[in-house]
Coordinates of C-alpha atoms in Angstrom, one line a residue:
M1 CA 112.3 -24.2 79.0
R2 CA 109.3 -22.8 80.8
K3 CA 109.2 -19.1 81.1
H4 CA 108.2 -17.4 84.3
P5 CA 105.0 -15.4 84.1
L6 CA 106.7 -12.3 85.4
F7 CA 109.3 -12.6 82.6
L8 CA 106.4 -12.8 80.0
R9 CA 104.8 -9.7 81.4
T10 CA 108.1 -7.9 81.2
L11 CA 108.5 -8.8 77.5
V12 CA 105.0 -7.8 76.7
G13 CA 105.4 -4.5 78.4
S14 CA 108.7 -3.8 76.7
G15 CA 107.1 -4.6 73.3
L16 CA 104.3 -2.2 73.9
A17 CA 106.7 0.5 75.0
L18 CA 108.9 0.0 71.9
G19 CA 105.8 0.0 69.7
L20 CA 104.6 3.3 71.2
L21 CA 108.1 4.8 70.9
A22 CA 108.3 3.8 67.2
G23 CA 104.8 5.2 66.6
C24 CA 105.8 8.5 68.2
Q25 CA 109.0 8.7 66.1
Q26 CA 107.1 8.1 62.9
A27 CA 104.4 10.7 63.9
Q28 CA 106.9 13.4 64.5
P29 CA 107.4 14.4 60.8
A30 CA 103.6 14.4 60.2
E31 CA 103.1 16.7 63.1
A32 CA 105.7 19.0 61.8
S33 CA 104.0 19.3 58.5
S34 CA 100.4 19.6 59.8
T35 CA 100.2 23.3 59.1
P36 CA 101.1 23.0 55.4
A37 CA 98.6 20.1 55.0
A38 CA 95.8 22.3 56.4
A39 CA 96.8 25.0 54.0
T40 CA 96.9 22.8 51.0
A41 CA 93.4 21.6 51.8
T42 CA 92.1 25.0 50.7
D43 CA 94.3 25.5 47.7
N44 CA 92.7 26.2 44.3
V45 CA 89.1 26.3 45.6
A46 CA 86.7 26.6 42.7
V47 CA 84.6 29.8 43.1
T48 CA 82.5 32.2 41.2
L49 CA 82.7 35.9 41.4
A50 CA 80.0 38.6 41.4
P51 CA 80.4 42.3 40.7
V52 CA 79.8 44.8 43.5
Q53 CA 77.0 47.1 42.4
R54 CA 76.2 50.6 43.7
Q55 CA 72.8 52.1 44.0
A56 CA 71.3 55.2 45.6
L57 CA 67.9 54.5 47.1
A58 CA 65.7 55.3 50.1
R59 CA 65.4 52.2 52.3
P60 CA 61.8 51.5 53.1
I61 CA 60.6 51.6 56.8
E62 CA 58.1 49.1 58.2
A63 CA 55.7 50.2 60.9
A64 CA 52.5 49.0 62.4
G65 CA 49.7 50.5 64.6
Q66 CA 46.0 51.2 64.8
L67 CA 43.8 53.5 62.9
S68 CA 42.1 56.5 64.7
S69 CA 40.1 59.4 63.6
E70 CA 41.7 62.8 63.3
T71 CA 38.7 64.3 65.2
E72 CA 38.3 61.9 68.1
A73 CA 36.6 63.2 71.2
R74 CA 36.1 61.8 74.7
L75 CA 33.0 63.5 76.0
S76 CA 32.3 64.0 79.8
F77 CA 30.3 66.0 82.3
K78 CA 31.9 69.1 83.8
T79 CA 30.4 68.3 87.3
G80 CA 29.6 65.0 89.0
G81 CA 26.1 63.6 89.6
I82 CA 23.6 60.9 88.9
V83 CA 23.1 60.2 85.2
R84 CA 19.4 60.9 84.5
R85 CA 19.2 60.3 80.7
V86 CA 21.3 58.7 78.0
L87 CA 19.8 59.3 74.6
V88 CA 22.2 57.5 72.2
E89 CA 23.7 54.1 71.7
E90 CA 27.0 52.8 70.3
G91 CA 27.1 53.2 66.6
D92 CA 24.6 56.0 66.4
Y93 CA 25.3 58.9 64.1
V94 CA 24.7 62.2 65.8
R95 CA 24.3 65.8 64.6
Q96 CA 26.3 68.7 65.9
G97 CA 24.7 70.1 69.1
Q98 CA 22.5 67.1 69.6
L99 CA 21.8 66.2 73.3
L100 CA 23.5 63.0 74.2
A101 CA 23.1 62.6 78.0
A102 CA 22.1 64.7 81.1
L103 CA 22.6 64.6 84.8
D104 CA 19.9 64.9 87.5
L105 CA 19.8 68.7 88.0
T106 CA 18.3 68.6 91.5
E107 CA 21.5 69.3 93.4
I108 CA 23.0 71.5 90.7
S109 CA 19.9 73.7 90.3
A110 CA 19.9 74.1 94.1
Q111 CA 23.5 75.3 94.0
V112 CA 22.6 77.9 91.3
S113 CA 19.6 79.1 93.4
Q114 CA 21.8 79.4 96.4
A115 CA 24.5 81.4 94.5
D116 CA 21.8 83.7 93.1
Q117 CA 20.4 84.4 96.5
A118 CA 23.9 85.1 98.0
Q119 CA 24.5 87.5 95.1
A120 CA 21.2 89.3 95.7
K121 CA 21.9 89.7 99.5
A122 CA 25.4 91.1 98.8
R123 CA 23.9 93.6 96.3
R124 CA 21.4 94.8 98.9
D125 CA 24.1 95.2 101.5
V126 CA 26.2 97.3 99.2
E127 CA 23.2 99.5 98.4
R128 CA 22.2 100.0 102.1
F129 CA 25.7 100.8 103.3
G130 CA 26.3 103.0 100.3
R131 CA 23.4 105.3 101.5
L132 CA 24.9 105.2 105.0
L133 CA 28.3 106.2 103.6
A134 CA 26.7 109.1 101.8
D135 CA 25.2 110.3 105.2
S136 CA 28.6 109.7 106.9
A137 CA 26.9 107.0 109.1
A138 CA 29.2 104.1 107.8
P139 CA 32.9 103.9 107.5
L140 CA 34.4 103.7 104.0
E141 CA 36.3 100.5 104.7
A142 CA 33.1 98.7 105.6
V143 CA 31.5 99.7 102.3
Q144 CA 34.6 98.6 100.3
N145 CA 34.5 95.2 102.0
L146 CA 30.8 94.8 101.1
R147 CA 31.5 95.7 97.5
T148 CA 34.2 93.0 97.4
A149 CA 31.8 90.5 98.9
Y150 CA 29.2 91.4 96.2
A151 CA 31.8 90.9 93.4
V152 CA 32.7 87.5 94.9
A153 CA 29.1 86.4 95.1
R154 CA 28.4 87.5 91.5
E155 CA 31.3 85.3 90.2
Q156 CA 30.2 82.4 92.3
A157 CA 26.8 82.6 90.7
R158 CA 28.5 82.6 87.3
I159 CA 30.4 79.4 88.2
A160 CA 27.2 77.7 89.4
R161 CA 25.3 78.6 86.1
F162 CA 28.3 77.4 84.1
N163 CA 28.4 74.1 85.9
Q164 CA 24.6 73.8 85.3
Q165 CA 25.1 74.4 81.6
F166 CA 27.7 71.6 81.3
S167 CA 25.6 69.1 83.3
E168 CA 24.5 68.0 79.8
I169 CA 26.6 66.5 77.0
H170 CA 26.0 67.8 73.5
A171 CA 27.8 66.6 70.4
P172 CA 30.5 69.1 69.5
V173 CA 30.5 68.0 65.9
A174 CA 28.6 65.7 63.7
G175 CA 29.9 62.1 63.9
R176 CA 29.4 58.6 65.2
I177 CA 29.4 57.3 68.8
V178 CA 32.1 54.7 69.0
R179 CA 31.7 53.7 72.7
K180 CA 29.2 54.5 75.4
L181 CA 30.8 54.3 78.8
L182 CA 28.0 55.3 81.2
N183 CA 24.4 54.3 81.7
E184 CA 21.4 55.8 83.3
G185 CA 21.4 55.7 87.1
E186 CA 25.2 55.6 87.4
L187 CA 27.2 58.2 89.4
A188 CA 29.4 60.2 87.1
A189 CA 32.5 61.8 88.5
P190 CA 33.6 65.2 87.1
G191 CA 35.6 64.6 83.9
T192 CA 34.8 60.9 83.7
P193 CA 34.4 60.0 80.0
A194 CA 30.8 59.1 79.1
F195 CA 31.1 58.8 75.3
F196 CA 33.9 58.2 72.8
M197 CA 33.1 59.5 69.4
N198 CA 34.7 60.5 66.1
A199 CA 33.7 62.9 63.4
T200 CA 34.9 60.9 60.4
K201 CA 32.6 61.7 57.5
G202 CA 34.8 61.3 54.4
P203 CA 38.2 60.4 52.9
G204 CA 41.4 61.8 54.2
T205 CA 40.4 61.9 57.9
W206 CA 41.9 58.7 59.2
T207 CA 45.3 58.4 60.8
L208 CA 47.6 55.4 61.5
K209 CA 49.6 56.0 64.7
A210 CA 52.8 53.9 64.7
A211 CA 56.0 53.8 66.6
V212 CA 59.5 53.7 64.9
A213 CA 63.1 53.6 66.0
D214 CA 65.0 56.9 66.4
K215 CA 67.2 56.1 63.3
D216 CA 64.1 55.6 61.2
W217 CA 62.4 58.7 62.7
A218 CA 65.4 60.8 61.6
R219 CA 65.0 59.6 58.0
L220 CA 61.3 60.5 57.7
Q221 CA 59.8 63.9 56.7
V222 CA 56.3 65.1 56.7
G223 CA 54.8 64.3 53.3
D224 CA 56.7 61.0 52.7
A225 CA 54.6 58.5 50.9
A226 CA 53.3 55.3 52.6
E227 CA 51.6 52.1 51.5
V228 CA 49.1 50.8 54.1
R229 CA 47.6 47.4 54.4
L230 CA 44.9 46.5 56.9
D231 CA 44.1 43.1 58.3
A232 CA 40.4 43.8 57.7
Y233 CA 41.0 44.3 54.0
P234 CA 44.0 42.0 53.1
D235 CA 43.5 42.3 49.3
R236 CA 43.5 46.2 49.3
L237 CA 46.3 48.6 49.3
F238 CA 45.7 52.0 50.8
R239 CA 47.8 55.1 50.1
G240 CA 48.9 57.6 52.7
R241 CA 51.4 60.2 53.7
V242 CA 53.3 61.0 56.9
S243 CA 51.4 63.8 58.5
R244 CA 53.3 64.3 61.8
R245 CA 56.5 63.3 63.5
A246 CA 56.6 63.3 67.3
A247 CA 58.9 66.0 68.9
G248 CA 60.0 63.6 71.6
A249 CA 60.4 59.9 72.4
D250 CA 57.9 57.8 74.4
P251 CA 59.5 57.5 77.8
A252 CA 58.1 54.1 78.4
S253 CA 59.2 52.4 75.1
G254 CA 61.9 54.7 73.8
T255 CA 60.2 54.7 70.4
W256 CA 59.1 57.7 68.3
Q257 CA 55.5 58.1 67.2
I258 CA 54.6 59.1 63.7
D259 CA 51.1 59.7 62.2
V260 CA 50.3 58.6 58.7
R261 CA 47.1 60.0 57.1
V262 CA 45.4 57.2 55.3
D263 CA 43.1 57.8 52.3
A264 CA 39.9 55.9 52.5
Q265 CA 38.5 53.9 49.6
P266 CA 34.9 53.3 48.4
G267 CA 33.5 50.1 49.6
A268 CA 36.0 49.8 52.4
P269 CA 34.7 51.6 55.5
L270 CA 37.3 52.4 58.1
A271 CA 36.9 52.4 61.9
T272 CA 38.8 53.4 65.0
G273 CA 41.1 50.6 66.2
L274 CA 41.7 48.7 62.9
F275 CA 45.2 47.2 62.9
A276 CA 47.4 48.3 59.9
R277 CA 50.9 47.9 58.6
A278 CA 52.6 50.6 56.7
T279 CA 55.6 50.6 54.3
L280 CA 57.0 54.1 54.5
R281 CA 59.1 55.5 51.6
P282 CA 61.5 58.2 52.8
R283 CA 62.7 60.8 50.3
Q284 CA 66.1 60.9 52.0
Q285 CA 68.4 58.6 49.9
A286 CA 71.7 56.8 50.7
T287 CA 74.2 54.9 48.5
Y288 CA 74.6 51.2 49.1
H289 CA 76.8 48.4 47.7
I290 CA 74.8 45.4 46.5
V291 CA 76.2 41.8 46.6
P292 CA 74.6 38.4 46.5
A293 CA 73.6 36.8 49.8
D294 CA 75.9 33.9 49.1
A295 CA 78.9 36.2 49.4
L296 CA 78.3 36.8 53.2
V297 CA 80.1 34.6 55.7
E298 CA 80.2 34.7 59.5
G299 CA 77.3 37.1 59.9
E300 CA 76.1 38.3 63.2
G301 CA 73.6 41.2 63.5
D302 CA 74.7 43.8 60.9
D303 CA 78.3 42.6 61.0
A304 CA 79.6 40.1 58.4
F305 CA 82.5 39.2 56.2
V306 CA 83.1 38.8 52.4
F307 CA 86.0 37.4 50.4
A308 CA 87.4 39.5 47.6
P309 CA 89.9 38.2 45.0
V310 CA 93.4 39.4 44.7
G311 CA 94.6 39.2 41.1
R312 CA 93.0 37.1 38.2
G313 CA 92.5 33.4 37.7
A314 CA 94.0 31.3 40.4
G315 CA 95.0 33.7 43.1
K316 CA 94.6 34.7 46.7
V317 CA 91.7 36.2 48.5
R318 CA 91.3 38.8 51.3
K319 CA 88.7 38.7 54.0
L320 CA 86.9 42.0 54.4
P321 CA 84.5 43.1 57.2
V322 CA 81.3 44.8 56.1
K323 CA 78.3 46.5 57.6
V324 CA 74.9 45.1 56.3
A325 CA 72.1 47.7 55.9
F326 CA 69.3 45.3 54.9
L327 CA 68.4 42.3 52.9
D328 CA 66.1 42.2 49.9
G329 CA 65.5 38.6 48.8
S330 CA 68.8 37.3 47.6
R331 CA 70.4 40.7 47.4
V332 CA 72.4 42.2 50.4
Y333 CA 72.6 46.0 50.7
V334 CA 75.9 46.9 52.4
R335 CA 76.4 50.4 53.9
A336 CA 80.2 50.1 54.7
G337 CA 83.3 48.0 53.9
L338 CA 83.2 47.7 50.1
D339 CA 84.5 51.0 48.8
S340 CA 86.9 50.4 45.9
V341 CA 86.1 46.7 45.8
P342 CA 85.0 45.6 42.3
Q343 CA 84.2 41.9 42.9
V344 CA 83.5 39.5 45.7
V345 CA 83.4 35.7 45.9
A346 CA 79.8 34.5 45.6
G347 CA 79.8 30.7 45.0
G348 CA 82.2 28.8 47.2
A349 CA 82.7 31.6 49.8
G350 CA 81.9 29.2 52.6
F351 CA 84.9 27.0 51.9
L352 CA 87.5 29.8 52.0
T353 CA 89.9 31.0 54.7
E354 CA 92.4 33.9 54.6
Y355 CA 95.0 31.5 53.4
S356 CA 93.0 30.0 50.5
T357 CA 93.8 30.2 46.9
I358 CA 91.0 30.2 44.4
Q359 CA 90.3 29.0 40.9
V360 CA 87.6 31.1 39.2
R361 CA 85.1 29.0 37.3

């Protein structure tokens, strides 16, 4: 007998429905036992253990910066004017007191002469009215005013001569010209630097200026040892010591500046601006727990976890949060979280969960 197409579609649909229903009925026991199956997947994981070591040490601090001389000087004119002479060039070695540059003194000398003449006139007025006062021909108040005017004129003359004296730049100490910032014929404003020089003449006079974080600044003391490497001399190791700690933070960066006095070496001349990296060795020590790097799991920043065994042989584990201080190769220095923990899981820690059981290899 020929079957109607609608009847066939009904049978096919009924068969699919029955098949799906049977599949669901068979899947229900598996779904109920899914949690034990997941747990048994981590049973008897083969692991190796590592002892937790304790060590008291001073964690080194890394810093970088530029070298500078301890006796740097930015030399400028006291007054403004036209630069008439420049007698040195960059790199020149100068003696203490040597003339380096001078302004055109035409205007400044005229100011000195004007001040001297005003002082002379004020002195004559005081002398003339003083005689009149003696003859009762001038009031006392007028004479007192003239005496004040003479004192003012005398001080103005002193100022003019002082400015004339500092219209020349002389080397304050013996040293070397690092930069020349003005040339002959230029207009120099008062206080505008004309030269940058340093007085470095021997070892022990160079300073590395570096910035560190506040937590590192607090661990450092004046006199702490430092190992300094310069890009200019990659095969040399320079010794130094912390010579100064800033009393306040840099408002722009929030870091704290330290100065490291660097000992020079024969055959390795130092210069202002050389880039250097320093490894600082604080004397202040702290106690750390040391574990292999393989023991850490789920690390983020200085937060991580380790697994510690409970019991011996095949047993359970507990997951412990730890605070990482720093890493040194394959060793991890932990500052918190491992008190009274003798061992941690090293090999195989990545395969464990809080529900795992382990088999120690």
